[in-house]
Structure formats: C-alpha cells, structure tokens
Amino acid sequence: MAETIFSRIIAGDIPCYRVYEDDRVLAFLDINPLSRGHTLIVPKEAAETLDQLSDESAAAIGRCLPRIARAVLAATGATSYNVLQNNGAAAHQAVAHVHFHLIPKQGDGAGLGMVWRPTDLPAAEGEKLAREVAEKIAD
Ligand code: 5GP
C-alpha cells in the first residue's frame, strides 16, 4: 500500500496530538476538527478500507474505541457523539488508510452534519439480499 499521511504519523515522521497508543492502534486529534475533541482512531496495519483490515486489527480497534470515547466525553464535557468511518473516495475518504472518526456533538451544534434519506425495503428484496449477504459471509 502507498504511504499516506497516517502511515507517516504512525512511523513518527510527522507529529500528532496523540491520545492513545498500543501495539496495533494509534489515536490522535484530527488536525481540522469538526468539534472540540474530534479524534481519529487508526490501526497501525496498512489497510486502505475497513473490508481489507485483519480480524486482529479490527478486534484491537473494537477493544479501545469505547474507552477512547469515554475519555473524550470526560475531557470535553460532550454527552453525544458520532463514530464515522469512510471507505473510498465516493464515500468521502480522503486519507487512504483505515480510520475511525470520533466526533463529539457540542452544545453550540458543532460536530458531524448529516443528510439521511431513508427509502423502503420491500419484503422480497429484504429476503433476497439478506440471503445473498449471509452466503457471502459464510464463504
Ligand atoms: P476522511 O475524509 O479520510 O475520513 O478523513 C481524514 C481526516 O484526516 C480529516 O478529518 C482530516 O482533517 C484529517 N487529517 C488529514 N491530514 C491530517 C494530519 O496530518 N494530521 C491529523 N491529525 N489529521 C489529519
């Protein structure tokens, strides 16, 4: 995988405001935060998108994410937050190294803005699609 700004931060070539580190994970403040406490949680493994990440790195992220969330809430006083994880340019991924955004929602409205356009799921489509995905997981 090509070098990215995050692989250079993980290597220590570029500084960051680090909040957490273990063998598999580094978390640091986003340089252009949407709100106070906006934190990036990054696996050290060089994977571009979540579907390419190993089970071991995924588990390591899952283990520390709630703990980092509790700490960010305690430090910022926020009580609501979003976890955002973009994959692919069309889905607004700018840095091609897996990362999770933890974005506190602040009282002044600062935080993640969202456009959510729900549609319907007809029963026939639900049954067919769920079966197809379940089969792929089992593969
Ligand atoms: P994406 O759109 O890929 O999900 O988000 C990438 C995030 O990385 C952005 O929120 C951006 O502000 C942050 N970012 C980009 N370059 C740097 C950097 O050099 N240092 C830090 N701390 N954050 C960065």
mmCIF file of C-alpha atoms and ligand atoms in Angstrom:
data_model
loop_
_atom_site.group_PDB
_atom_site.id
_atom_site.type_symbol
_atom_site.label_atom_id
_atom_site.label_comp_id
_atom_site.label_asym_id
_atom_site.label_seq_id
_atom_site.Cartn_x
_atom_site.Cartn_y
_atom_site.Cartn_z
ATOM 1 C CA MET A 1 0.000 0.000 0.000
ATOM 2 C CA ALA A 2 1.245 3.510 -0.802
ATOM 3 C CA GLU A 3 2.487 5.706 2.017
ATOM 4 C CA THR A 4 -0.157 8.033 3.466
ATOM 5 C CA ILE A 5 -0.132 10.897 5.925
ATOM 6 C CA PHE A 6 -1.340 8.439 8.584
ATOM 7 C CA SER A 7 1.379 5.854 7.922
ATOM 8 C CA ARG A 8 3.893 8.689 8.330
ATOM 9 C CA ILE A 9 2.255 9.725 11.624
ATOM 10 C CA ILE A 10 2.324 6.072 12.807
ATOM 11 C CA ALA A 11 6.014 5.872 11.856
ATOM 12 C CA GLY A 12 6.699 9.023 13.869
ATOM 13 C CA ASP A 13 7.836 11.019 10.821
ATOM 14 C CA ILE A 14 5.029 13.571 11.300
ATOM 15 C CA PRO A 15 3.889 14.806 14.727
ATOM 16 C CA CYS A 16 0.386 14.430 16.100
ATOM 17 C CA TYR A 17 -1.536 15.180 19.277
ATOM 18 C CA ARG A 18 -1.586 11.576 20.498
ATOM 19 C CA VAL A 19 -4.285 10.446 22.919
ATOM 20 C CA TYR A 20 -3.801 6.639 22.882
ATOM 21 C CA GLU A 21 -1.366 4.041 21.569
ATOM 22 C CA ASP A 22 -0.934 0.276 21.816
ATOM 23 C CA ASP A 23 0.735 -2.381 19.653
ATOM 24 C CA ARG A 24 -1.943 -2.188 16.952
ATOM 25 C CA VAL A 25 -3.686 1.180 17.328
ATOM 26 C CA LEU A 26 -2.839 4.876 17.409
ATOM 27 C CA ALA A 27 -5.400 7.587 18.231
ATOM 28 C CA PHE A 28 -4.782 11.307 17.860
ATOM 29 C CA LEU A 29 -6.658 14.583 17.461
ATOM 30 C CA ASP A 30 -7.887 15.484 13.985
ATOM 31 C CA ILE A 31 -5.920 18.444 12.621
ATOM 32 C CA ASN A 32 -9.093 20.107 11.278
ATOM 33 C CA PRO A 33 -11.673 19.123 13.908
ATOM 34 C CA LEU A 34 -15.412 19.339 13.268
ATOM 35 C CA SER A 35 -15.771 19.904 17.011
ATOM 36 C CA ARG A 36 -13.631 20.023 20.127
ATOM 37 C CA GLY A 37 -12.273 16.542 20.825
ATOM 38 C CA HIS A 38 -12.607 15.215 17.245
ATOM 39 C CA THR A 39 -10.312 12.199 17.408
ATOM 40 C CA LEU A 40 -9.020 9.743 14.813
ATOM 41 C CA ILE A 41 -8.541 6.085 15.780
ATOM 42 C CA VAL A 42 -6.191 4.388 13.324
ATOM 43 C CA PRO A 43 -4.983 0.776 13.052
ATOM 44 C CA LYS A 44 -1.226 0.583 12.557
ATOM 45 C CA GLU A 45 -1.794 -2.097 9.900
ATOM 46 C CA ALA A 46 -1.525 -0.629 6.406
ATOM 47 C CA ALA A 47 -5.030 -1.246 5.058
ATOM 48 C CA GLU A 48 -6.877 1.186 2.844
ATOM 49 C CA THR A 49 -10.500 0.356 3.705
ATOM 50 C CA LEU A 50 -12.259 -1.461 6.541
ATOM 51 C CA ASP A 51 -13.072 -4.560 4.467
ATOM 52 C CA GLN A 52 -9.317 -5.067 3.928
ATOM 53 C CA LEU A 53 -8.466 -4.957 7.644
ATOM 54 C CA SER A 54 -7.388 -8.121 9.505
ATOM 55 C CA ASP A 55 -9.548 -9.577 12.284
ATOM 56 C CA GLU A 56 -6.719 -8.858 14.738
ATOM 57 C CA SER A 57 -6.564 -5.119 13.943
ATOM 58 C CA ALA A 58 -10.350 -4.886 13.878
ATOM 59 C CA ALA A 59 -10.523 -6.502 17.309
ATOM 60 C CA ALA A 60 -7.846 -4.136 18.629
ATOM 61 C CA ILE A 61 -9.851 -1.131 17.417
ATOM 62 C CA GLY A 62 -13.034 -2.554 18.940
ATOM 63 C CA ARG A 63 -11.315 -3.039 22.286
ATOM 64 C CA CYS A 64 -10.097 0.546 22.678
ATOM 65 C CA LEU A 65 -12.860 2.509 20.915
ATOM 66 C CA PRO A 66 -15.339 2.642 23.851
ATOM 67 C CA ARG A 67 -12.512 3.555 26.246
ATOM 68 C CA ILE A 68 -11.344 6.402 23.998
ATOM 69 C CA ALA A 69 -14.959 7.572 23.625
ATOM 70 C CA ARG A 70 -15.389 7.689 27.418
ATOM 71 C CA ALA A 71 -12.167 9.685 27.767
ATOM 72 C CA VAL A 72 -13.074 12.187 25.027
ATOM 73 C CA LEU A 73 -16.515 12.729 26.589
ATOM 74 C CA ALA A 74 -14.980 13.217 30.028
ATOM 75 C CA ALA A 75 -12.353 15.645 28.723
ATOM 76 C CA THR A 76 -14.687 17.740 26.569
ATOM 77 C CA GLY A 77 -17.926 17.612 28.558
ATOM 78 C CA ALA A 78 -19.821 16.363 25.498
ATOM 79 C CA THR A 79 -22.530 13.761 26.074
ATOM 80 C CA SER A 80 -23.344 12.881 22.452
ATOM 81 C CA TYR A 81 -21.016 11.893 19.644
ATOM 82 C CA ASN A 82 -20.801 10.179 16.277
ATOM 83 C CA VAL A 83 -18.386 7.499 15.109
ATOM 84 C CA LEU A 84 -17.780 7.898 11.391
ATOM 85 C CA GLN A 85 -15.777 5.596 9.152
ATOM 86 C CA ASN A 86 -15.433 6.484 5.455
ATOM 87 C CA ASN A 87 -14.346 3.967 2.803
ATOM 88 C CA GLY A 88 -13.499 5.054 -0.729
ATOM 89 C CA ALA A 89 -13.360 8.483 -2.335
ATOM 90 C CA ALA A 90 -17.061 8.352 -3.253
ATOM 91 C CA ALA A 91 -17.774 7.912 0.467
ATOM 92 C CA HIS A 92 -15.623 10.943 1.385
ATOM 93 C CA GLN A 93 -12.471 9.045 2.366
ATOM 94 C CA ALA A 94 -9.601 11.495 1.864
ATOM 95 C CA VAL A 95 -6.789 9.536 3.556
ATOM 96 C CA ALA A 96 -6.358 6.034 2.133
ATOM 97 C CA HIS A 97 -5.571 4.339 5.456
ATOM 98 C CA VAL A 98 -8.426 2.938 7.589
ATOM 99 C CA HIS A 99 -9.528 5.323 10.324
ATOM 100 C CA PHE A 100 -12.467 5.935 12.613
ATOM 101 C CA HIS A 101 -13.606 9.470 13.450
ATOM 102 C CA LEU A 102 -14.922 10.058 16.954
ATOM 103 C CA ILE A 103 -16.772 13.368 16.754
ATOM 104 C CA PRO A 104 -18.323 14.917 19.865
ATOM 105 C CA LYS A 105 -21.563 16.841 19.410
ATOM 106 C CA GLN A 106 -21.143 20.120 21.235
ATOM 107 C CA GLY A 107 -23.808 22.377 22.685
ATOM 108 C CA ASP A 108 -23.161 25.017 20.035
ATOM 109 C CA GLY A 109 -24.160 22.484 17.346
ATOM 110 C CA ALA A 110 -20.557 21.790 16.317
ATOM 111 C CA GLY A 111 -19.982 18.201 15.222
ATOM 112 C CA LEU A 112 -20.971 15.954 12.359
ATOM 113 C CA GLY A 113 -23.657 17.235 9.986
ATOM 114 C CA MET A 114 -25.712 14.593 8.219
ATOM 115 C CA VAL A 115 -28.096 14.175 5.326
ATOM 116 C CA TRP A 116 -30.118 10.964 5.870
ATOM 117 C CA ARG A 117 -32.539 9.932 3.118
ATOM 118 C CA PRO A 118 -34.393 6.764 4.152
ATOM 119 C CA THR A 119 -36.031 4.596 1.493
ATOM 120 C CA ASP A 120 -38.274 1.494 1.656
ATOM 121 C CA LEU A 121 -37.137 -2.144 1.823
ATOM 122 C CA PRO A 122 -39.742 -4.367 0.137
ATOM 123 C CA ALA A 123 -40.030 -7.828 1.730
ATOM 124 C CA ALA A 124 -38.914 -9.733 -1.383
ATOM 125 C CA GLU A 125 -35.792 -7.601 -1.724
ATOM 126 C CA GLY A 126 -35.051 -7.872 2.026
ATOM 127 C CA GLU A 127 -35.228 -11.672 1.958
ATOM 128 C CA LYS A 128 -33.144 -11.989 -1.242
ATOM 129 C CA LEU A 129 -30.452 -9.508 -0.222
ATOM 130 C CA ALA A 130 -30.108 -10.811 3.343
ATOM 131 C CA ARG A 131 -29.688 -14.348 1.970
ATOM 132 C CA GLU A 132 -27.030 -13.215 -0.526
ATOM 133 C CA VAL A 133 -25.024 -11.317 2.087
ATOM 134 C CA ALA A 134 -25.296 -14.171 4.610
ATOM 135 C CA GLU A 135 -23.985 -16.584 1.961
ATOM 136 C CA LYS A 136 -21.027 -14.277 1.239
ATOM 137 C CA ILE A 137 -20.196 -14.072 4.953
ATOM 138 C CA ALA A 138 -20.223 -17.856 5.131
ATOM 139 C CA ASP A 139 -17.900 -18.203 2.092
HETATM 140 P P1 5GP B 1 -11.509 11.127 5.800
HETATM 141 O O1 5GP B 1 -12.260 12.085 4.934
HETATM 142 O O2 5GP B 1 -10.422 10.403 5.049
HETATM 143 O O3 5GP B 1 -12.437 10.178 6.519
HETATM 144 O O4 5GP B 1 -10.840 11.998 6.942
HETATM 145 C C1 5GP B 1 -9.484 12.298 7.013
HETATM 146 C C2 5GP B 1 -9.273 13.164 8.235
HETATM 147 O O5 5GP B 1 -7.885 13.269 8.470
HETATM 148 C C3 5GP B 1 -9.793 14.605 8.070
HETATM 149 O O6 5GP B 1 -10.748 14.882 9.101
HETATM 150 C C4 5GP B 1 -8.551 15.472 8.206
HETATM 151 O O7 5GP B 1 -8.767 16.655 8.918
HETATM 152 C C5 5GP B 1 -7.586 14.556 8.946
HETATM 153 N N1 5GP B 1 -6.178 14.796 8.641
HETATM 154 C C6 5GP B 1 -5.640 14.929 7.401
HETATM 155 N N2 5GP B 1 -4.312 15.138 7.491
HETATM 156 C C7 5GP B 1 -4.010 15.124 8.831
HETATM 157 C C8 5GP B 1 -2.791 15.282 9.552
HETATM 158 O O8 5GP B 1 -1.716 15.483 9.006
HETATM 159 N N3 5GP B 1 -2.874 15.204 10.906
HETATM 160 C C9 5GP B 1 -4.059 14.981 11.563
HETATM 161 N N4 5GP B 1 -4.008 14.919 12.902
HETATM 162 N N5 5GP B 1 -5.221 14.835 10.901
HETATM 163 C C10 5GP B 1 -5.199 14.911 9.551
#
